[in-house]
Short mmCIF file of C-alpha atoms and ligand atoms in Angstrom, two decimals:
data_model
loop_
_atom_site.label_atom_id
_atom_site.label_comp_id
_atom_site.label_asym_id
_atom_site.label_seq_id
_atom_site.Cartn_x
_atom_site.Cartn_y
_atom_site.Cartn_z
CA UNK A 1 -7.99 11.07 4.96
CA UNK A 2 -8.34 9.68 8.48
CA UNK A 3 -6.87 6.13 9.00
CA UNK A 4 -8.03 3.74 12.37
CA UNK A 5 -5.94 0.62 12.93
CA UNK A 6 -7.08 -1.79 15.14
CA UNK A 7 -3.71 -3.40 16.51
CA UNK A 8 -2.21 -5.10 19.65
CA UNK A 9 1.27 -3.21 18.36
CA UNK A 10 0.40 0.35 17.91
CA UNK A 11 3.86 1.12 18.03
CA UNK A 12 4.85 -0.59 14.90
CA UNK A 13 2.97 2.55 13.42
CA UNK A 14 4.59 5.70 14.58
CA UNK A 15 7.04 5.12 11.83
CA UNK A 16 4.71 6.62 9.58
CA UNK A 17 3.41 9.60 11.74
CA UNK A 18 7.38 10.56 12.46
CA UNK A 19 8.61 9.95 9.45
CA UNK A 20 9.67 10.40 5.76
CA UNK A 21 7.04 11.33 3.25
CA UNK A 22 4.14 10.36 5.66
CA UNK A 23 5.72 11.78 8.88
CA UNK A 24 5.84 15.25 7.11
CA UNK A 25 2.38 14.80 5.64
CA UNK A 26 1.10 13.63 9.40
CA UNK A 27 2.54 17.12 11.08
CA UNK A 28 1.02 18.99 8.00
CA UNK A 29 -2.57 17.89 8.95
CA UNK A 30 -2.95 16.47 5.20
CA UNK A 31 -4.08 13.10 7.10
CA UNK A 32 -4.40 11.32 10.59
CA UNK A 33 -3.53 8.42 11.75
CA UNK A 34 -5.43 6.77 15.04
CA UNK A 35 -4.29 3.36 16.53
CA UNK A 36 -6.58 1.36 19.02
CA UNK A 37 -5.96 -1.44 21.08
CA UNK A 38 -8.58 -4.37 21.44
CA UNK A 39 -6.80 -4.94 24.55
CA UNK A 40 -8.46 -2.40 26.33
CA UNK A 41 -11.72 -3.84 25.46
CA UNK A 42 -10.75 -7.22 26.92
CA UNK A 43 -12.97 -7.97 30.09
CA UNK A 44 -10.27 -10.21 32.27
CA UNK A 45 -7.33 -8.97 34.21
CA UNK A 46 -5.17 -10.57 31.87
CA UNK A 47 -6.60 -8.57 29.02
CA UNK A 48 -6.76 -11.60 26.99
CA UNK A 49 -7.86 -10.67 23.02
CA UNK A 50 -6.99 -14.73 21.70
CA UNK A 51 -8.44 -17.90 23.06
CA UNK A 52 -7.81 -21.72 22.08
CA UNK A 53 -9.51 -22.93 18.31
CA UNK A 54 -12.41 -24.97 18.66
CA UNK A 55 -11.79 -28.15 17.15
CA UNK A 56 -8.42 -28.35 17.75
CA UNK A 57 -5.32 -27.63 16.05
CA UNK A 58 -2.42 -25.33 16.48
CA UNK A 59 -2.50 -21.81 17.69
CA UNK A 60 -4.70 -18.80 18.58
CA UNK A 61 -7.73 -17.04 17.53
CA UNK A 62 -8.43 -13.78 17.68
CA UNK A 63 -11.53 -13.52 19.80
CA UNK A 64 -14.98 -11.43 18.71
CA UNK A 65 -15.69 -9.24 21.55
CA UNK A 66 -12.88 -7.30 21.67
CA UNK A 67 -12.29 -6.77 18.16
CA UNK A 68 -16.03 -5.90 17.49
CA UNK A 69 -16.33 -3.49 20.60
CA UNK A 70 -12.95 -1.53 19.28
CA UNK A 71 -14.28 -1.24 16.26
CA UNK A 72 -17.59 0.63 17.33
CA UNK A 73 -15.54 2.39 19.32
CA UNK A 74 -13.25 3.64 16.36
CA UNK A 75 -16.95 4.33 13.99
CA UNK A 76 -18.04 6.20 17.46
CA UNK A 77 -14.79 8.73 17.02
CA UNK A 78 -14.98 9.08 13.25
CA UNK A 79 -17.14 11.73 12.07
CA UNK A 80 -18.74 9.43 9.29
CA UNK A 81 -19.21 5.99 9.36
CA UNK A 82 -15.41 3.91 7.71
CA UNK A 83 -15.48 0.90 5.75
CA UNK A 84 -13.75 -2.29 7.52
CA UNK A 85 -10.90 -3.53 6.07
CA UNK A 86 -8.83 -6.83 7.43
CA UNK A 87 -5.69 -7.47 6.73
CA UNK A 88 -5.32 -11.38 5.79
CA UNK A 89 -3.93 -13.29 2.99
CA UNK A 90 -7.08 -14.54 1.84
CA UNK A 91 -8.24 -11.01 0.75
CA UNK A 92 -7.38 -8.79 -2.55
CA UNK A 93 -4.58 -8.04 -3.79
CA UNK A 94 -3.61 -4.79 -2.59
CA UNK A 95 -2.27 -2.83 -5.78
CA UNK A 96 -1.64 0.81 -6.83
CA UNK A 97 -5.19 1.07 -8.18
CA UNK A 98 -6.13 0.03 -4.09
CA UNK A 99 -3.98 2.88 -2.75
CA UNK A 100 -5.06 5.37 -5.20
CA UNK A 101 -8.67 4.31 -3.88
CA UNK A 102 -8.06 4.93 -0.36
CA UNK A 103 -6.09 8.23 -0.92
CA UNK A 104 -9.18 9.45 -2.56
CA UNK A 105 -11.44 8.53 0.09
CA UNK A 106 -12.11 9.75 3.44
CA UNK A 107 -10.31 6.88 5.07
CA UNK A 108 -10.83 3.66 6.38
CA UNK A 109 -10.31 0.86 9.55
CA UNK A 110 -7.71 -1.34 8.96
CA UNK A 111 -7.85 -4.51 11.53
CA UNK A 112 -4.92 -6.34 11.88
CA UNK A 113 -4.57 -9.75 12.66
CA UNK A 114 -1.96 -11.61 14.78
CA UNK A 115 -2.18 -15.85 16.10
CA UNK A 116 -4.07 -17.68 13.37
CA UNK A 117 -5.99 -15.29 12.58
CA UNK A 118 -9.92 -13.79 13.92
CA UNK A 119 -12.89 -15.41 14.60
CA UNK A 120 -15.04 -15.88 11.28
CA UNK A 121 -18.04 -14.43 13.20
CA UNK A 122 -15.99 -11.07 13.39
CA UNK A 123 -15.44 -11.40 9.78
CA UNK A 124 -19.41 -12.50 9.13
CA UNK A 125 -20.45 -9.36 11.24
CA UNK A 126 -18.25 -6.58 11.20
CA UNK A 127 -15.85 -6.53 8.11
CA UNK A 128 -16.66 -4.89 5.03
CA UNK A 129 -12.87 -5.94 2.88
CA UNK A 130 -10.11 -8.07 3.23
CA UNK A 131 -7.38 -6.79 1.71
CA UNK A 132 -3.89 -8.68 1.28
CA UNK A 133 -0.10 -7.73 0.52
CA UNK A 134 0.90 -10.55 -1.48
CA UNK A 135 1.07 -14.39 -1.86
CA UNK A 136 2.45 -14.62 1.80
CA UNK A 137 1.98 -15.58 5.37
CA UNK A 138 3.12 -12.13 8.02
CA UNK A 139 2.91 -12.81 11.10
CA UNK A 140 0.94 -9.83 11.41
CA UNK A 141 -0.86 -7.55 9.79
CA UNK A 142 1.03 -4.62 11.29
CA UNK A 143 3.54 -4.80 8.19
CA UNK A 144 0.79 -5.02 5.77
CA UNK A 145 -0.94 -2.11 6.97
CA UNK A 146 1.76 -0.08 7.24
CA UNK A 147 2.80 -0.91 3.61
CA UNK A 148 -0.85 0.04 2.42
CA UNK A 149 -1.10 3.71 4.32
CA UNK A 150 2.03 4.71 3.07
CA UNK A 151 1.55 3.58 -0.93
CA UNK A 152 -1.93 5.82 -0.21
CA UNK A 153 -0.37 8.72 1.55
CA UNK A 154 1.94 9.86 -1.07
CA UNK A 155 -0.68 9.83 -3.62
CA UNK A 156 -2.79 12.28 -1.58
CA UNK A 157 -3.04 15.60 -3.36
CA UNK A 158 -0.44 17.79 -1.96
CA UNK A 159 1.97 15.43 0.01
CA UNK A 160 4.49 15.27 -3.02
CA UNK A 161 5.90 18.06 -3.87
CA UNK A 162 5.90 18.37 -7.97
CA UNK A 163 9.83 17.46 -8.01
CA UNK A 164 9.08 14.28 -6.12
CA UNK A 165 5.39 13.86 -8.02
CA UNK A 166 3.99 10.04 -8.35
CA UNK A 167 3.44 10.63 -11.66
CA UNK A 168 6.06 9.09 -13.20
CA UNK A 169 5.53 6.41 -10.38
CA UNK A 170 5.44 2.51 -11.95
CA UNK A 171 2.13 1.40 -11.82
CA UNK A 172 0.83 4.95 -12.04
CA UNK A 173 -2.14 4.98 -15.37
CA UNK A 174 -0.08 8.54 -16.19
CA UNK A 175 2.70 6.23 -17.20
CA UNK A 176 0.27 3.39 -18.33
CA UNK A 177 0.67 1.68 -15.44
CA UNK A 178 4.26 0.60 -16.70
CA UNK A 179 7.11 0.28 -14.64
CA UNK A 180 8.99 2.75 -14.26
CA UNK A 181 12.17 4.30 -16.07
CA UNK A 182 15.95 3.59 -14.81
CA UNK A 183 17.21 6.82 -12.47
CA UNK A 184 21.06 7.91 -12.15
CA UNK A 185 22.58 10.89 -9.95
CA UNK A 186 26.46 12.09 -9.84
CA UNK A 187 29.08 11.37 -10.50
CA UNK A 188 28.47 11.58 -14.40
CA UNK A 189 31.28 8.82 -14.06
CA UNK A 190 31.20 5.84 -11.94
CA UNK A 191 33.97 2.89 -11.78
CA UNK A 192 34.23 3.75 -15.84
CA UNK A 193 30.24 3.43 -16.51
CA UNK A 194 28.98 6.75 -17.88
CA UNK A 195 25.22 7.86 -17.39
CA UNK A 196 23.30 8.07 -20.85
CA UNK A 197 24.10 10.36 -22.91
CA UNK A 198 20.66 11.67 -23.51
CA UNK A 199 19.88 12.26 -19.92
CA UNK A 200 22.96 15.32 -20.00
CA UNK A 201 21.78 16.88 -23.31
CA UNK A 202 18.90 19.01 -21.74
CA UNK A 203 16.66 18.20 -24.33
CA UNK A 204 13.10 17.48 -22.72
CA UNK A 205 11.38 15.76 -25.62
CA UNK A 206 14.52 13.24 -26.09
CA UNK A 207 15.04 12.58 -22.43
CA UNK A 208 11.25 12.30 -22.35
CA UNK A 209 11.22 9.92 -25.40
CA UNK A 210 14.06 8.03 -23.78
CA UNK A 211 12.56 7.31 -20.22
CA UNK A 212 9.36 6.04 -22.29
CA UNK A 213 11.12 3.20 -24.24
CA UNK A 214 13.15 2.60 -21.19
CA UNK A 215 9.85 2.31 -19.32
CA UNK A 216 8.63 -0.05 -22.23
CA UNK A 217 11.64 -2.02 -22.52
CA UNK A 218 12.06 -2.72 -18.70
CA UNK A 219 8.25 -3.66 -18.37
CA UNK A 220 8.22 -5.79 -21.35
CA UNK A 221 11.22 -7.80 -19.80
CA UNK A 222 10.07 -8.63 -16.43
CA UNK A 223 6.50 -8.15 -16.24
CA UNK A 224 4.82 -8.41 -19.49
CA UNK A 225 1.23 -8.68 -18.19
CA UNK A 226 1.92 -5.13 -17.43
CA UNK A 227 2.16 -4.47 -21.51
CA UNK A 228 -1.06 -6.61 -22.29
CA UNK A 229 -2.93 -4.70 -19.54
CA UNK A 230 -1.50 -0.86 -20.80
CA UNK A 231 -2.74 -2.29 -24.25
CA UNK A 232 -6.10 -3.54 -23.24
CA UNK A 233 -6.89 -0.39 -21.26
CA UNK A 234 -5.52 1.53 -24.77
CA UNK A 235 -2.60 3.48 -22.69
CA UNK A 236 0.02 2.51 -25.72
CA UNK A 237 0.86 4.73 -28.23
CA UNK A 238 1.46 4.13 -32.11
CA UNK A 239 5.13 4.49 -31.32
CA UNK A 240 4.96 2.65 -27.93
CA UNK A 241 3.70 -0.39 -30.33
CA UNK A 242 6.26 0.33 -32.73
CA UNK A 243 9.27 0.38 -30.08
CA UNK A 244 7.68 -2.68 -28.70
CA UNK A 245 7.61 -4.25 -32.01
CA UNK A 246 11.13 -3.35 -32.27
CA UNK A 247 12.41 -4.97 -28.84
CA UNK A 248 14.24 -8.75 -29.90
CA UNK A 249 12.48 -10.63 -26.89
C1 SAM B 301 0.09 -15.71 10.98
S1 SAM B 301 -1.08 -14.79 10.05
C2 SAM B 301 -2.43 -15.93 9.95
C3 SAM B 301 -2.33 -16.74 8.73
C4 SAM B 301 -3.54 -17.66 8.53
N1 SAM B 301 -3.55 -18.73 9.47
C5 SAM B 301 -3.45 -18.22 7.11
O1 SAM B 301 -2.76 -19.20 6.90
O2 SAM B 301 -4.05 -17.59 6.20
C6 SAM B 301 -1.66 -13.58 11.20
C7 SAM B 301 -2.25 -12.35 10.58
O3 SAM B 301 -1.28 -11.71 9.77
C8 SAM B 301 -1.94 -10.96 8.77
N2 SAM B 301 -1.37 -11.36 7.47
C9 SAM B 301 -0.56 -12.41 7.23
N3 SAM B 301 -0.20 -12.47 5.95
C10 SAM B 301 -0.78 -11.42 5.34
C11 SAM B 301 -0.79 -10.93 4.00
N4 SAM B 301 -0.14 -11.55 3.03
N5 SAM B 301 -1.49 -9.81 3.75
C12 SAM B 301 -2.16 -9.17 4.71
N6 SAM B 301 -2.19 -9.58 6.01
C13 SAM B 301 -1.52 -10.70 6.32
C14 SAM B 301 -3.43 -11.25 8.87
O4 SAM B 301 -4.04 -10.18 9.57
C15 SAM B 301 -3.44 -12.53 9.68
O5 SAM B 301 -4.63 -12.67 10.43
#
């Protein structure tokens, strides 16, 4: 997976190529990341990317030109032509279905926003999805993207080891796209609160058994849509209906 962002702040990305997860992915060739500047497009001395909204009002827009000529300057270094993704808070919601997407694809060019936002016209012309984080005003999309490459790098075959594995990831469909189970490490012991039992006994199929009604429990709590999707998309069990059945909420 190769991923172009178009950004005035490239450095709010290295994060991910030195870093964590993604950094040791990056080195190990299992994807690339390539930033580009619509600065260096811009035709003035001052490099100027924003100018003044017509019709008033407060702010900057991002202007066309430079925007449009980094982008055919990104599709000119890709092999194959990328979709064109903008990050803005009018777009979709960007969920674990979205990042499983991308990892599975050869990549994509994320533009990211800044001022009030870009010119429709670069929208109109040049963008192919507008993809969002959340319910939320950034003042950039720098965050957003950054949020989005790394939910799709660690899904990409290979980057997890099978000890770390997304599998058991919330949201993941191999877990029904419920959330996921509680997680403890040593001490056994803390402050007088023991760890569960089960989780000591070393036997698979109970631990197993547990982690699922945890999973079940948890979701139904706090995000119960979660449930009525898992059902719709028939991910629930006989006894996952019969634990939920069993839950006084
Ligand atoms: C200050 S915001 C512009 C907000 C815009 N005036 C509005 O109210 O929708 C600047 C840029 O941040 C990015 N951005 C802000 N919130 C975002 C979100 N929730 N998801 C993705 N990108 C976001 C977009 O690229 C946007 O163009």
């Amino acid at each position: 997976m190769r991923i172009d962002v178009i950004t005035l702040f490239p450095e709010a990305f290295m994060f991910l190529q030195d870093a964590g997860v993604s950094g040791r992915a990056h080195n190990q060739n299992l994807w690339s990341l390539h930033t580009c500047n619509p600065r260096s497009f811009a035709v003035d001395q001052h490099r100027t990317v924003d100018d003044r909204p017509y019709g008033g009002g407060p702010g900057m827009v991002m202007m066309v030109e430079p925007l449009l000529k980094a982008i055919e300057y990104t599709q000119h270094q890709r092999h194959a032509p990328a979709p064109v993704i903008l990050l803005s808070p009018a777009g979709r919601r960007f969920d674990q279905a979205c990042a499983q997407q991308l990892a599975t694809s050869p990549g994509a060019i994320f533009i990211c926003g800044r001022y009030e936002g870009v010119d429709q016209r670069l929208i109109d012309q040049a963008v192919d999805d507008q993809w969002s984080l959340g319910d939320f005003v950034l003042s950039g999309g720098e965050p957003a993207a950054v949020a989005m490459i790394d939910a799709a790098v660690r899904l990409i075959p290979g980057v997890l080891g099978h000890h770390e594995s997304s599998s058991q990831d919330s949201f993941q469909s191999t877990l029904s796209g419920l959330l996921d189970a509680p997680h403890y490490t040593r001490p056994e012991v803390l402050d007088g609160v023991a760890v569960p039992e089960v989780l000591l006994s070393g036997h698979h199929a109970n631990i197993a058994n547990w982690r699922r009604q945890q999973s079940l429990a948890l979701t139904a709590r706090v995000r119960p849509d979660l449930i009525l999707q898992a059902r719709d998309q028939g991910w629930l069990t006989k006894a996952d209906e019969l634990f939920l059945k069993s839950l006084q909420l």
